[in-house]
Amino acid sequence: MSRINQPVCASPRSNQIRLTNVSLVRLKKGKKRFEIACYKNKVLEWRSGIETDLDEVLQIPNVFLNVSKGQTAPSADLAKAFGKDKPVNDIILEILNKGELQVGEKERSAQLDRVHNEVVSIVASKLVDPRTKRVYTTGMIDKALDMLSSQAHQQGDKKGTDTGSGVGTPATGDDAEAKPRTKEYTWTGVVTTKSAKSQALEAMKALIAQQPIPVTRARMRLRITCSTNVLKQAVKVAKGGDADGEHKAPGTVKDKIISYVEQVETQDVLGSEWEVVGFVEPGAFKGLSDFVGNETKGQGRVEVLDMAVTHED
């Protein structure tokens, strides 16, 4: 079934096959640990859909109890753990798809590089210069993240030195009461245990908070439509909303919708529907969407035309 290009050493014991230079995938099932031997870098390619030929992934189509010792799994153990009638190929696929990949140093480094490049690419597509609205190159984003990572590690070392005496002073306000700490967004570099998308979001928050270079989230381009019947209706204000002296919300549904739009591109009435197309900050999207859904009772909708509007040189 599978080509064996790596050195294989036969053992005097019939259930032992020695393999070298492999990536292992382990799965614990039925109180036993099962392993398969794969070519380096191929497991991640298989799981991401890049590689679809199982022969290019497996070094040998066997299930092991211990690859390093060359000990193959007895049929009785496989039947007890995976089911009596389950074919070996299906068992191999289950281990390959669900098992834990044992990553070597070179493979871990390659994986980190892939995740890092993906994070930088995502961030570069979502952030812009606030003045020109133009995107930064991936190289500039990479350097900015390196600056944040270096700062975070330096602050960590300093904090460890400062707390060595065991003495700490909480932040206090004018009335000498301890103030709650505000959340600090930091960036220490990529890891392989989180998705690139979630890490890109963390990186963007850190860049926006600390501004090693001037950045802001690229605006969304939206189309908001609403029945003209509800445009002039007064906006409901939550009870106690103005008790602390905060400014009042805009008076009508139309005013409230427009208040979310940073820049109006077009505005028109088409029959019985009012339509506005404009640019909205990503952080305001949920509030706008919730308001339109709740206040118009199904007579309005928000449509995303562009998730991130940028200008490229």
PDB file of C-alpha atoms in Angstrom:
ATOM      1  CA  MET A   1       0.000   0.000   0.000  1.00  0.00           C
ATOM      2  CA  SER A   2       2.703   2.417   1.008  1.00  0.00           C
ATOM      3  CA  ARG A   3       6.234   3.063  -0.189  1.00  0.00           C
ATOM      4  CA  ILE A   4       8.951   2.735   2.451  1.00  0.00           C
ATOM      5  CA  ASN A   5      11.782   5.123   1.633  1.00  0.00           C
ATOM      6  CA  GLN A   6      13.216   5.379   5.129  1.00  0.00           C
ATOM      7  CA  PRO A   7      15.596   2.822   6.662  1.00  0.00           C
ATOM      8  CA  VAL A   8      13.728  -0.224   7.990  1.00  0.00           C
ATOM      9  CA  CYS A   9      15.356  -2.775  10.265  1.00  0.00           C
ATOM     10  CA  ALA A  10      13.815  -6.177  10.778  1.00  0.00           C
ATOM     11  CA  SER A  11      13.853  -7.622  14.296  1.00  0.00           C
ATOM     12  CA  PRO A  12      14.046 -11.306  15.220  1.00  0.00           C
ATOM     13  CA  ARG A  13      10.616 -10.930  16.851  1.00  0.00           C
ATOM     14  CA  SER A  14       7.812 -11.205  14.277  1.00  0.00           C
ATOM     15  CA  ASN A  15       5.870  -8.183  15.560  1.00  0.00           C
ATOM     16  CA  GLN A  16       8.811  -5.792  15.518  1.00  0.00           C
ATOM     17  CA  ILE A  17       9.724  -3.395  12.687  1.00  0.00           C
ATOM     18  CA  ARG A  18      12.303  -0.691  13.270  1.00  0.00           C
ATOM     19  CA  LEU A  19      11.771   2.656  11.554  1.00  0.00           C
ATOM     20  CA  THR A  20      13.969   5.740  11.726  1.00  0.00           C
ATOM     21  CA  ASN A  21      13.551   9.454  10.935  1.00  0.00           C
ATOM     22  CA  VAL A  22       9.757   9.519  11.367  1.00  0.00           C
ATOM     23  CA  SER A  23       6.948  11.733  12.637  1.00  0.00           C
ATOM     24  CA  LEU A  24       4.720   9.915  15.098  1.00  0.00           C
ATOM     25  CA  VAL A  25       0.975  10.270  15.589  1.00  0.00           C
ATOM     26  CA  ARG A  26      -0.381   8.786  18.822  1.00  0.00           C
ATOM     27  CA  LEU A  27      -3.916   7.959  19.927  1.00  0.00           C
ATOM     28  CA  LYS A  28      -4.900   6.520  23.277  1.00  0.00           C
ATOM     29  CA  LYS A  29      -7.904   4.218  23.079  1.00  0.00           C
ATOM     30  CA  GLY A  30      -9.122   1.321  25.193  1.00  0.00           C
ATOM     31  CA  LYS A  31      -6.414   1.931  27.812  1.00  0.00           C
ATOM     32  CA  LYS A  32      -3.678   1.420  25.205  1.00  0.00           C
ATOM     33  CA  ARG A  33      -1.619   3.849  23.159  1.00  0.00           C
ATOM     34  CA  PHE A  34      -1.429   3.264  19.421  1.00  0.00           C
ATOM     35  CA  GLU A  35       1.001   4.907  17.016  1.00  0.00           C
ATOM     36  CA  ILE A  36       1.536   5.273  13.279  1.00  0.00           C
ATOM     37  CA  ALA A  37       4.759   6.246  11.504  1.00  0.00           C
ATOM     38  CA  CYS A  38       4.515   9.122   9.015  1.00  0.00           C
ATOM     39  CA  TYR A  39       6.859  11.126   6.822  1.00  0.00           C
ATOM     40  CA  LYS A  40       7.994  14.433   8.288  1.00  0.00           C
ATOM     41  CA  ASN A  41       5.787  17.481   7.499  1.00  0.00           C
ATOM     42  CA  LYS A  42       3.159  15.298   5.817  1.00  0.00           C
ATOM     43  CA  VAL A  43       0.698  14.980   8.717  1.00  0.00           C
ATOM     44  CA  LEU A  44      -0.127  18.704   8.766  1.00  0.00           C
ATOM     45  CA  GLU A  45      -0.430  18.729   4.980  1.00  0.00           C
ATOM     46  CA  TRP A  46      -2.884  15.814   5.198  1.00  0.00           C
ATOM     47  CA  ARG A  47      -4.974  17.494   7.881  1.00  0.00           C
ATOM     48  CA  SER A  48      -5.089  20.789   5.996  1.00  0.00           C
ATOM     49  CA  GLY A  49      -6.105  19.073   2.750  1.00  0.00           C
ATOM     50  CA  ILE A  50      -2.910  19.880   0.852  1.00  0.00           C
ATOM     51  CA  GLU A  51      -1.895  16.200   0.685  1.00  0.00           C
ATOM     52  CA  THR A  52      -4.611  13.693  -0.277  1.00  0.00           C
ATOM     53  CA  ASP A  53      -2.512  10.600  -1.092  1.00  0.00           C
ATOM     54  CA  LEU A  54      -2.208   8.439   2.021  1.00  0.00           C
ATOM     55  CA  ASP A  55       0.835   6.678   0.529  1.00  0.00           C
ATOM     56  CA  GLU A  56       2.682  10.008   0.665  1.00  0.00           C
ATOM     57  CA  VAL A  57       1.890  10.364   4.384  1.00  0.00           C
ATOM     58  CA  LEU A  58       2.497   6.888   5.841  1.00  0.00           C
ATOM     59  CA  GLN A  59       5.936   5.354   6.068  1.00  0.00           C
ATOM     60  CA  ILE A  60       4.361   1.937   6.481  1.00  0.00           C
ATOM     61  CA  PRO A  61       0.683   0.899   6.688  1.00  0.00           C
ATOM     62  CA  ASN A  62       0.934  -0.614  10.161  1.00  0.00           C
ATOM     63  CA  VAL A  63      -0.341   0.324  13.601  1.00  0.00           C
ATOM     64  CA  PHE A  64       2.251   0.220  16.388  1.00  0.00           C
ATOM     65  CA  LEU A  65       2.223   0.065  20.139  1.00  0.00           C
ATOM     66  CA  ASN A  66       5.667   1.642  20.079  1.00  0.00           C
ATOM     67  CA  VAL A  67       7.277   2.849  16.865  1.00  0.00           C
ATOM     68  CA  SER A  68      10.684   3.546  18.407  1.00  0.00           C
ATOM     69  CA  LYS A  69      10.896  -0.082  19.586  1.00  0.00           C
ATOM     70  CA  GLY A  70       9.374  -1.375  16.369  1.00  0.00           C
ATOM     71  CA  GLN A  71       6.545  -3.080  18.253  1.00  0.00           C
ATOM     72  CA  THR A  72       3.460  -3.496  16.062  1.00  0.00           C
ATOM     73  CA  ALA A  73      -0.010  -3.678  17.621  1.00  0.00           C
ATOM     74  CA  PRO A  74      -1.461  -7.221  17.868  1.00  0.00           C
ATOM     75  CA  SER A  75      -4.764  -7.809  16.063  1.00  0.00           C
ATOM     76  CA  ALA A  76      -6.455  -8.654  19.368  1.00  0.00           C
ATOM     77  CA  ASP A  77      -5.525  -5.235  20.829  1.00  0.00           C
ATOM     78  CA  LEU A  78      -6.810  -3.429  17.732  1.00  0.00           C
ATOM     79  CA  ALA A  79     -10.100  -5.346  17.776  1.00  0.00           C
ATOM     80  CA  LYS A  80     -10.625  -4.648  21.471  1.00  0.00           C
ATOM     81  CA  ALA A  81      -9.906  -0.922  21.148  1.00  0.00           C
ATOM     82  CA  PHE A  82     -11.413  -0.050  17.756  1.00  0.00           C
ATOM     83  CA  GLY A  83     -13.981  -2.769  17.153  1.00  0.00           C
ATOM     84  CA  LYS A  84     -13.875  -6.326  15.911  1.00  0.00           C
ATOM     85  CA  ASP A  85     -14.792  -5.662  12.287  1.00  0.00           C
ATOM     86  CA  LYS A  86     -12.963  -2.353  11.742  1.00  0.00           C
ATOM     87  CA  PRO A  87     -10.402  -2.588   8.877  1.00  0.00           C
ATOM     88  CA  VAL A  88      -6.809  -1.610   9.572  1.00  0.00           C
ATOM     89  CA  ASN A  89      -7.011   1.194   6.999  1.00  0.00           C
ATOM     90  CA  ASP A  90      -9.905   2.784   8.901  1.00  0.00           C
ATOM     91  CA  ILE A  91      -7.977   2.480  12.163  1.00  0.00           C
ATOM     92  CA  ILE A  92      -4.970   4.182  10.566  1.00  0.00           C
ATOM     93  CA  LEU A  93      -7.174   7.019   9.303  1.00  0.00           C
ATOM     94  CA  GLU A  94      -8.709   7.489  12.759  1.00  0.00           C
ATOM     95  CA  ILE A  95      -5.274   7.727  14.356  1.00  0.00           C
ATOM     96  CA  LEU A  96      -4.030  10.045  11.598  1.00  0.00           C
ATOM     97  CA  ASN A  97      -6.997  12.424  11.895  1.00  0.00           C
ATOM     98  CA  LYS A  98      -7.588  12.374  15.655  1.00  0.00           C
ATOM     99  CA  GLY A  99      -4.225  11.467  17.145  1.00  0.00           C
ATOM    100  CA  GLU A 100      -1.650  13.743  18.744  1.00  0.00           C
ATOM    101  CA  LEU A 101       1.248  14.666  16.492  1.00  0.00           C
ATOM    102  CA  GLN A 102       4.664  14.261  18.100  1.00  0.00           C
ATOM    103  CA  VAL A 103       6.575  17.183  16.593  1.00  0.00           C
ATOM    104  CA  GLY A 104      10.362  17.285  16.295  1.00  0.00           C
ATOM    105  CA  GLU A 105      12.429  20.464  16.588  1.00  0.00           C
ATOM    106  CA  LYS A 106      12.761  21.079  12.827  1.00  0.00           C
ATOM    107  CA  GLU A 107       9.096  20.349  12.177  1.00  0.00           C
ATOM    108  CA  ARG A 108       8.045  22.591  15.088  1.00  0.00           C
ATOM    109  CA  SER A 109      10.167  25.405  13.667  1.00  0.00           C
ATOM    110  CA  ALA A 110       8.632  24.981  10.207  1.00  0.00           C
ATOM    111  CA  GLN A 111       5.143  24.979  11.709  1.00  0.00           C
ATOM    112  CA  LEU A 112       5.888  28.165  13.671  1.00  0.00           C
ATOM    113  CA  ASP A 113       7.096  29.851  10.477  1.00  0.00           C
ATOM    114  CA  ARG A 114       3.905  28.884   8.648  1.00  0.00           C
ATOM    115  CA  VAL A 115       1.664  30.187  11.442  1.00  0.00           C
ATOM    116  CA  HIS A 116       3.728  33.369  11.771  1.00  0.00           C
ATOM    117  CA  ASN A 117       3.486  34.134   8.045  1.00  0.00           C
ATOM    118  CA  GLU A 118      -0.268  33.491   8.072  1.00  0.00           C
ATOM    119  CA  VAL A 119      -0.788  35.774  11.093  1.00  0.00           C
ATOM    120  CA  VAL A 120       1.237  38.585   9.510  1.00  0.00           C
ATOM    121  CA  SER A 121      -0.694  38.225   6.252  1.00  0.00           C
ATOM    122  CA  ILE A 122      -4.077  38.432   8.015  1.00  0.00           C
ATOM    123  CA  VAL A 123      -3.036  41.449  10.088  1.00  0.00           C
ATOM    124  CA  ALA A 124      -1.664  43.269   7.028  1.00  0.00           C
ATOM    125  CA  SER A 125      -5.010  42.821   5.262  1.00  0.00           C
ATOM    126  CA  LYS A 126      -7.066  44.179   8.181  1.00  0.00           C
ATOM    127  CA  LEU A 127      -5.076  47.215   9.411  1.00  0.00           C
ATOM    128  CA  VAL A 128      -4.444  50.504   7.632  1.00  0.00           C
ATOM    129  CA  ASP A 129      -2.684  53.824   8.162  1.00  0.00           C
ATOM    130  CA  PRO A 130      -5.387  55.985   9.826  1.00  0.00           C
ATOM    131  CA  ARG A 131      -4.455  59.037   7.731  1.00  0.00           C
ATOM    132  CA  THR A 132      -4.158  57.556   4.250  1.00  0.00           C
ATOM    133  CA  LYS A 133      -6.327  54.425   4.777  1.00  0.00           C
ATOM    134  CA  ARG A 134      -3.614  52.509   2.918  1.00  0.00           C
ATOM    135  CA  VAL A 135      -2.431  49.048   3.916  1.00  0.00           C
ATOM    136  CA  TYR A 136       1.058  48.373   5.234  1.00  0.00           C
ATOM    137  CA  THR A 137       3.359  45.816   3.671  1.00  0.00           C
ATOM    138  CA  THR A 138       3.724  42.483   5.455  1.00  0.00           C
ATOM    139  CA  GLY A 139       7.355  43.453   6.141  1.00  0.00           C
ATOM    140  CA  MET A 140       6.324  46.571   8.065  1.00  0.00           C
ATOM    141  CA  ILE A 141       3.694  44.642  10.045  1.00  0.00           C
ATOM    142  CA  ASP A 142       6.295  41.973  10.823  1.00  0.00           C
ATOM    143  CA  LYS A 143       8.732  44.594  12.160  1.00  0.00           C
ATOM    144  CA  ALA A 144       6.008  46.243  14.267  1.00  0.00           C
ATOM    145  CA  LEU A 145       5.086  42.884  15.837  1.00  0.00           C
ATOM    146  CA  ASP A 146       8.769  42.183  16.505  1.00  0.00           C
ATOM    147  CA  MET A 147       8.960  45.505  18.378  1.00  0.00           C
ATOM    148  CA  LEU A 148       5.948  44.553  20.526  1.00  0.00           C
ATOM    149  CA  SER A 149       7.356  41.092  21.197  1.00  0.00           C
ATOM    150  CA  SER A 150      10.721  42.527  22.296  1.00  0.00           C
ATOM    151  CA  GLN A 151       8.992  45.076  24.561  1.00  0.00           C
ATOM    152  CA  ALA A 152       6.813  42.373  26.140  1.00  0.00           C
ATOM    153  CA  HIS A 153       9.817  40.166  26.918  1.00  0.00           C
ATOM    154  CA  GLN A 154      11.778  43.119  28.348  1.00  0.00           C
ATOM    155  CA  GLN A 155       8.843  44.121  30.541  1.00  0.00           C
ATOM    156  CA  GLY A 156       8.475  40.524  31.686  1.00  0.00           C
ATOM    157  CA  ASP A 157      12.134  40.383  32.702  1.00  0.00           C
ATOM    158  CA  LYS A 158      11.850  43.738  34.483  1.00  0.00           C
ATOM    159  CA  LYS A 159       8.668  42.680  36.282  1.00  0.00           C
ATOM    160  CA  GLY A 160      10.383  39.524  37.489  1.00  0.00           C
ATOM    161  CA  THR A 161      13.254  41.603  38.878  1.00  0.00           C
ATOM    162  CA  ASP A 162      10.947  44.170  40.519  1.00  0.00           C
ATOM    163  CA  THR A 163       8.836  41.532  42.238  1.00  0.00           C
ATOM    164  CA  GLY A 164      11.859  39.716  43.565  1.00  0.00           C
ATOM    165  CA  SER A 165      11.630  41.590  46.873  1.00  0.00           C
ATOM    166  CA  GLY A 166       8.019  40.538  47.336  1.00  0.00           C
ATOM    167  CA  VAL A 167       6.850  44.141  47.691  1.00  0.00           C
ATOM    168  CA  GLY A 168       4.048  45.432  45.449  1.00  0.00           C
ATOM    169  CA  THR A 169       2.106  48.689  45.396  1.00  0.00           C
ATOM    170  CA  PRO A 170      -1.420  48.626  43.963  1.00  0.00           C
ATOM    171  CA  ALA A 171      -2.526  51.446  41.670  1.00  0.00           C
ATOM    172  CA  THR A 172      -4.619  54.003  43.563  1.00  0.00           C
ATOM    173  CA  GLY A 173      -6.795  56.943  42.665  1.00  0.00           C
ATOM    174  CA  ASP A 174      -7.077  60.376  44.333  1.00  0.00           C
ATOM    175  CA  ASP A 175      -9.155  58.879  47.151  1.00  0.00           C
ATOM    176  CA  ALA A 176      -6.417  56.309  47.895  1.00  0.00           C
ATOM    177  CA  GLU A 177      -8.673  53.434  46.859  1.00  0.00           C
ATOM    178  CA  ALA A 178      -7.215  50.702  44.688  1.00  0.00           C
ATOM    179  CA  LYS A 179      -8.146  51.169  41.039  1.00  0.00           C
ATOM    180  CA  PRO A 180      -8.986  48.166  38.854  1.00  0.00           C
ATOM    181  CA  ARG A 181      -6.290  47.460  36.318  1.00  0.00           C
ATOM    182  CA  THR A 182      -7.206  48.140  32.710  1.00  0.00           C
ATOM    183  CA  LYS A 183      -6.649  45.272  30.302  1.00  0.00           C
ATOM    184  CA  GLU A 184      -3.299  45.484  28.585  1.00  0.00           C
ATOM    185  CA  TYR A 185      -2.953  44.028  25.106  1.00  0.00           C
ATOM    186  CA  THR A 186       0.501  42.548  24.594  1.00  0.00           C
ATOM    187  CA  TRP A 187       2.130  40.482  21.885  1.00  0.00           C
ATOM    188  CA  THR A 188       4.788  37.876  22.643  1.00  0.00           C
ATOM    189  CA  GLY A 189       4.865  36.000  19.330  1.00  0.00           C
ATOM    190  CA  VAL A 190       3.029  33.142  17.654  1.00  0.00           C
ATOM    191  CA  VAL A 191       2.420  29.672  19.087  1.00  0.00           C
ATOM    192  CA  THR A 192       1.335  26.446  17.403  1.00  0.00           C
ATOM    193  CA  THR A 193      -1.446  25.678  19.888  1.00  0.00           C
ATOM    194  CA  LYS A 194      -3.807  28.432  18.652  1.00  0.00           C
ATOM    195  CA  SER A 195      -5.274  29.126  15.237  1.00  0.00           C
ATOM    196  CA  ALA A 196      -3.673  31.801  13.061  1.00  0.00           C
ATOM    197  CA  LYS A 197      -7.001  33.666  12.929  1.00  0.00           C
ATOM    198  CA  SER A 198      -7.310  33.999  16.722  1.00  0.00           C
ATOM    199  CA  GLN A 199      -3.657  35.023  17.049  1.00  0.00           C
ATOM    200  CA  ALA A 200      -4.068  37.614  14.289  1.00  0.00           C
ATOM    201  CA  LEU A 201      -6.913  39.166  16.303  1.00  0.00           C
ATOM    202  CA  GLU A 202      -4.671  39.330  19.383  1.00  0.00           C
ATOM    203  CA  ALA A 203      -1.886  40.886  17.310  1.00  0.00           C
ATOM    204  CA  MET A 204      -4.242  43.544  15.915  1.00  0.00           C
ATOM    205  CA  LYS A 205      -5.472  44.477  19.395  1.00  0.00           C
ATOM    206  CA  ALA A 206      -1.880  44.853  20.594  1.00  0.00           C
ATOM    207  CA  LEU A 207      -0.838  46.951  17.582  1.00  0.00           C
ATOM    208  CA  ILE A 208      -3.859  49.250  17.928  1.00  0.00           C
ATOM    209  CA  ALA A 209      -3.367  49.620  21.698  1.00  0.00           C
ATOM    210  CA  GLN A 210       0.377  50.292  21.629  1.00  0.00           C
ATOM    211  CA  GLN A 211       0.782  51.931  18.191  1.00  0.00           C
ATOM    212  CA  PRO A 212       4.400  51.051  17.325  1.00  0.00           C
ATOM    213  CA  ILE A 213       3.314  52.359  13.931  1.00  0.00           C
ATOM    214  CA  PRO A 214       0.103  54.350  13.299  1.00  0.00           C
ATOM    215  CA  VAL A 215      -2.606  51.748  12.658  1.00  0.00           C
ATOM    216  CA  THR A 216      -6.357  51.349  12.816  1.00  0.00           C
ATOM    217  CA  ARG A 217      -8.807  48.673  11.739  1.00  0.00           C
ATOM    218  CA  ALA A 218      -9.859  48.928   8.107  1.00  0.00           C
ATOM    219  CA  ARG A 219     -13.451  50.070   7.947  1.00  0.00           C
ATOM    220  CA  MET A 220     -16.320  47.872   6.794  1.00  0.00           C
ATOM    221  CA  ARG A 221     -18.505  48.935   3.880  1.00  0.00           C
ATOM    222  CA  LEU A 222     -22.173  48.244   4.614  1.00  0.00           C
ATOM    223  CA  ARG A 223     -25.577  48.666   3.044  1.00  0.00           C
ATOM    224  CA  ILE A 224     -28.365  49.375   5.550  1.00  0.00           C
ATOM    225  CA  THR A 225     -31.977  49.262   4.392  1.00  0.00           C
ATOM    226  CA  CYS A 226     -35.052  50.087   6.420  1.00  0.00           C
ATOM    227  CA  SER A 227     -38.756  50.604   5.803  1.00  0.00           C
ATOM    228  CA  THR A 228     -39.638  54.286   5.604  1.00  0.00           C
ATOM    229  CA  ASN A 229     -42.506  53.581   8.015  1.00  0.00           C
ATOM    230  CA  VAL A 230     -40.118  53.197  10.963  1.00  0.00           C
ATOM    231  CA  LEU A 231     -37.500  55.842  10.092  1.00  0.00           C
ATOM    232  CA  LYS A 232     -39.154  58.636  12.072  1.00  0.00           C
ATOM    233  CA  GLN A 233     -40.089  56.511  15.061  1.00  0.00           C
ATOM    234  CA  ALA A 234     -38.539  57.608  18.343  1.00  0.00           C
ATOM    235  CA  VAL A 235     -35.694  55.454  19.649  1.00  0.00           C
ATOM    236  CA  LYS A 236     -36.488  53.630  22.865  1.00  0.00           C
ATOM    237  CA  VAL A 237     -34.140  54.687  25.669  1.00  0.00           C
ATOM    238  CA  ALA A 238     -33.300  52.150  28.366  1.00  0.00           C
ATOM    239  CA  LYS A 239     -34.510  53.043  31.850  1.00  0.00           C
ATOM    240  CA  GLY A 240     -31.905  54.921  33.838  1.00  0.00           C
ATOM    241  CA  GLY A 241     -29.883  55.516  30.686  1.00  0.00           C
ATOM    242  CA  ASP A 242     -29.527  59.261  31.336  1.00  0.00           C
ATOM    243  CA  ALA A 243     -29.355  59.166  35.135  1.00  0.00           C
ATOM    244  CA  ASP A 244     -25.590  59.750  35.162  1.00  0.00           C
ATOM    245  CA  GLY A 245     -25.801  62.730  32.837  1.00  0.00           C
ATOM    246  CA  GLU A 246     -24.584  60.988  29.703  1.00  0.00           C
ATOM    247  CA  HIS A 247     -25.612  62.425  26.338  1.00  0.00           C
ATOM    248  CA  LYS A 248     -28.967  61.246  25.030  1.00  0.00           C
ATOM    249  CA  ALA A 249     -29.266  58.918  22.079  1.00  0.00           C
ATOM    250  CA  PRO A 250     -30.366  60.384  18.730  1.00  0.00           C
ATOM    251  CA  GLY A 251     -34.120  60.905  18.589  1.00  0.00           C
ATOM    252  CA  THR A 252     -35.256  58.777  15.625  1.00  0.00           C
ATOM    253  CA  VAL A 253     -34.399  55.397  14.166  1.00  0.00           C
ATOM    254  CA  LYS A 254     -32.817  57.089  11.133  1.00  0.00           C
ATOM    255  CA  ASP A 255     -30.692  59.380  13.320  1.00  0.00           C
ATOM    256  CA  LYS A 256     -29.464  56.429  15.360  1.00  0.00           C
ATOM    257  CA  ILE A 257     -28.517  54.413  12.266  1.00  0.00           C
ATOM    258  CA  ILE A 258     -26.650  57.372  10.752  1.00  0.00           C
ATOM    259  CA  SER A 259     -24.766  57.855  14.043  1.00  0.00           C
ATOM    260  CA  TYR A 260     -23.116  54.454  13.518  1.00  0.00           C
ATOM    261  CA  VAL A 261     -21.953  55.331   9.992  1.00  0.00           C
ATOM    262  CA  GLU A 262     -18.591  57.101   9.971  1.00  0.00           C
ATOM    263  CA  GLN A 263     -18.834  58.141   6.316  1.00  0.00           C
ATOM    264  CA  VAL A 264     -21.982  58.045   4.168  1.00  0.00           C
ATOM    265  CA  GLU A 265     -21.307  57.050   0.562  1.00  0.00           C
ATOM    266  CA  THR A 266     -24.876  57.121  -0.810  1.00  0.00           C
ATOM    267  CA  GLN A 267     -28.317  57.628   0.674  1.00  0.00           C
ATOM    268  CA  ASP A 268     -31.602  57.177  -1.168  1.00  0.00           C
ATOM    269  CA  VAL A 269     -35.271  56.171  -0.924  1.00  0.00           C
ATOM    270  CA  LEU A 270     -36.310  53.329  -3.222  1.00  0.00           C
ATOM    271  CA  GLY A 271     -40.070  52.940  -3.126  1.00  0.00           C
ATOM    272  CA  SER A 272     -40.982  52.204   0.473  1.00  0.00           C
ATOM    273  CA  GLU A 273     -37.385  51.478   1.520  1.00  0.00           C
ATOM    274  CA  TRP A 274     -34.668  53.831   2.679  1.00  0.00           C
ATOM    275  CA  GLU A 275     -31.129  52.746   1.836  1.00  0.00           C
ATOM    276  CA  VAL A 276     -27.765  54.041   2.989  1.00  0.00           C
ATOM    277  CA  VAL A 277     -24.323  52.753   1.929  1.00  0.00           C
ATOM    278  CA  GLY A 278     -21.358  53.806   4.024  1.00  0.00           C
ATOM    279  CA  PHE A 279     -18.275  52.964   6.042  1.00  0.00           C
ATOM    280  CA  VAL A 280     -18.474  51.688   9.614  1.00  0.00           C
ATOM    281  CA  GLU A 281     -15.785  50.874  12.167  1.00  0.00           C
ATOM    282  CA  PRO A 282     -15.676  47.079  12.792  1.00  0.00           C
ATOM    283  CA  GLY A 283     -16.270  47.634  16.515  1.00  0.00           C
ATOM    284  CA  ALA A 284     -19.595  49.349  15.779  1.00  0.00           C
ATOM    285  CA  PHE A 285     -20.940  46.632  13.497  1.00  0.00           C
ATOM    286  CA  LYS A 286     -22.521  44.452  16.201  1.00  0.00           C
ATOM    287  CA  GLY A 287     -24.231  47.425  17.871  1.00  0.00           C
ATOM    288  CA  LEU A 288     -25.613  48.609  14.529  1.00  0.00           C
ATOM    289  CA  SER A 289     -26.773  45.131  13.521  1.00  0.00           C
ATOM    290  CA  ASP A 290     -28.468  44.537  16.901  1.00  0.00           C
ATOM    291  CA  PHE A 291     -30.150  47.949  16.810  1.00  0.00           C
ATOM    292  CA  VAL A 292     -31.543  47.463  13.296  1.00  0.00           C
ATOM    293  CA  GLY A 293     -32.744  43.953  14.123  1.00  0.00           C
ATOM    294  CA  ASN A 294     -34.439  44.919  17.392  1.00  0.00           C
ATOM    295  CA  GLU A 295     -35.755  48.393  16.609  1.00  0.00           C
ATOM    296  CA  THR A 296     -37.190  47.751  13.147  1.00  0.00           C
ATOM    297  CA  LYS A 297     -38.773  44.384  14.046  1.00  0.00           C
ATOM    298  CA  GLY A 298     -37.706  42.744  10.817  1.00  0.00           C
ATOM    299  CA  GLN A 299     -38.277  45.778   8.583  1.00  0.00           C
ATOM    300  CA  GLY A 300     -34.579  46.589   8.314  1.00  0.00           C
ATOM    301  CA  ARG A 301     -31.378  44.722   7.493  1.00  0.00           C
ATOM    302  CA  VAL A 302     -27.607  45.217   7.419  1.00  0.00           C
ATOM    303  CA  GLU A 303     -25.596  43.797   4.512  1.00  0.00           C
ATOM    304  CA  VAL A 304     -21.792  43.573   4.455  1.00  0.00           C
ATOM    305  CA  LEU A 305     -20.425  44.746   1.106  1.00  0.00           C
ATOM    306  CA  ASP A 306     -16.738  44.651   2.095  1.00  0.00           C
ATOM    307  CA  MET A 307     -15.252  43.302   5.335  1.00  0.00           C
ATOM    308  CA  ALA A 308     -12.145  45.499   5.145  1.00  0.00           C
ATOM    309  CA  VAL A 309     -11.890  48.487   2.820  1.00  0.00           C
ATOM    310  CA  THR A 310      -8.266  49.344   2.082  1.00  0.00           C
ATOM    311  CA  HIS A 311      -6.292  51.346  -0.452  1.00  0.00           C
ATOM    312  CA  GLU A 312      -3.149  49.858  -1.950  1.00  0.00           C
ATOM    313  CA  ASP A 313      -0.301  51.678  -3.674  1.00  0.00           C
TER     314      ASP A 313
END
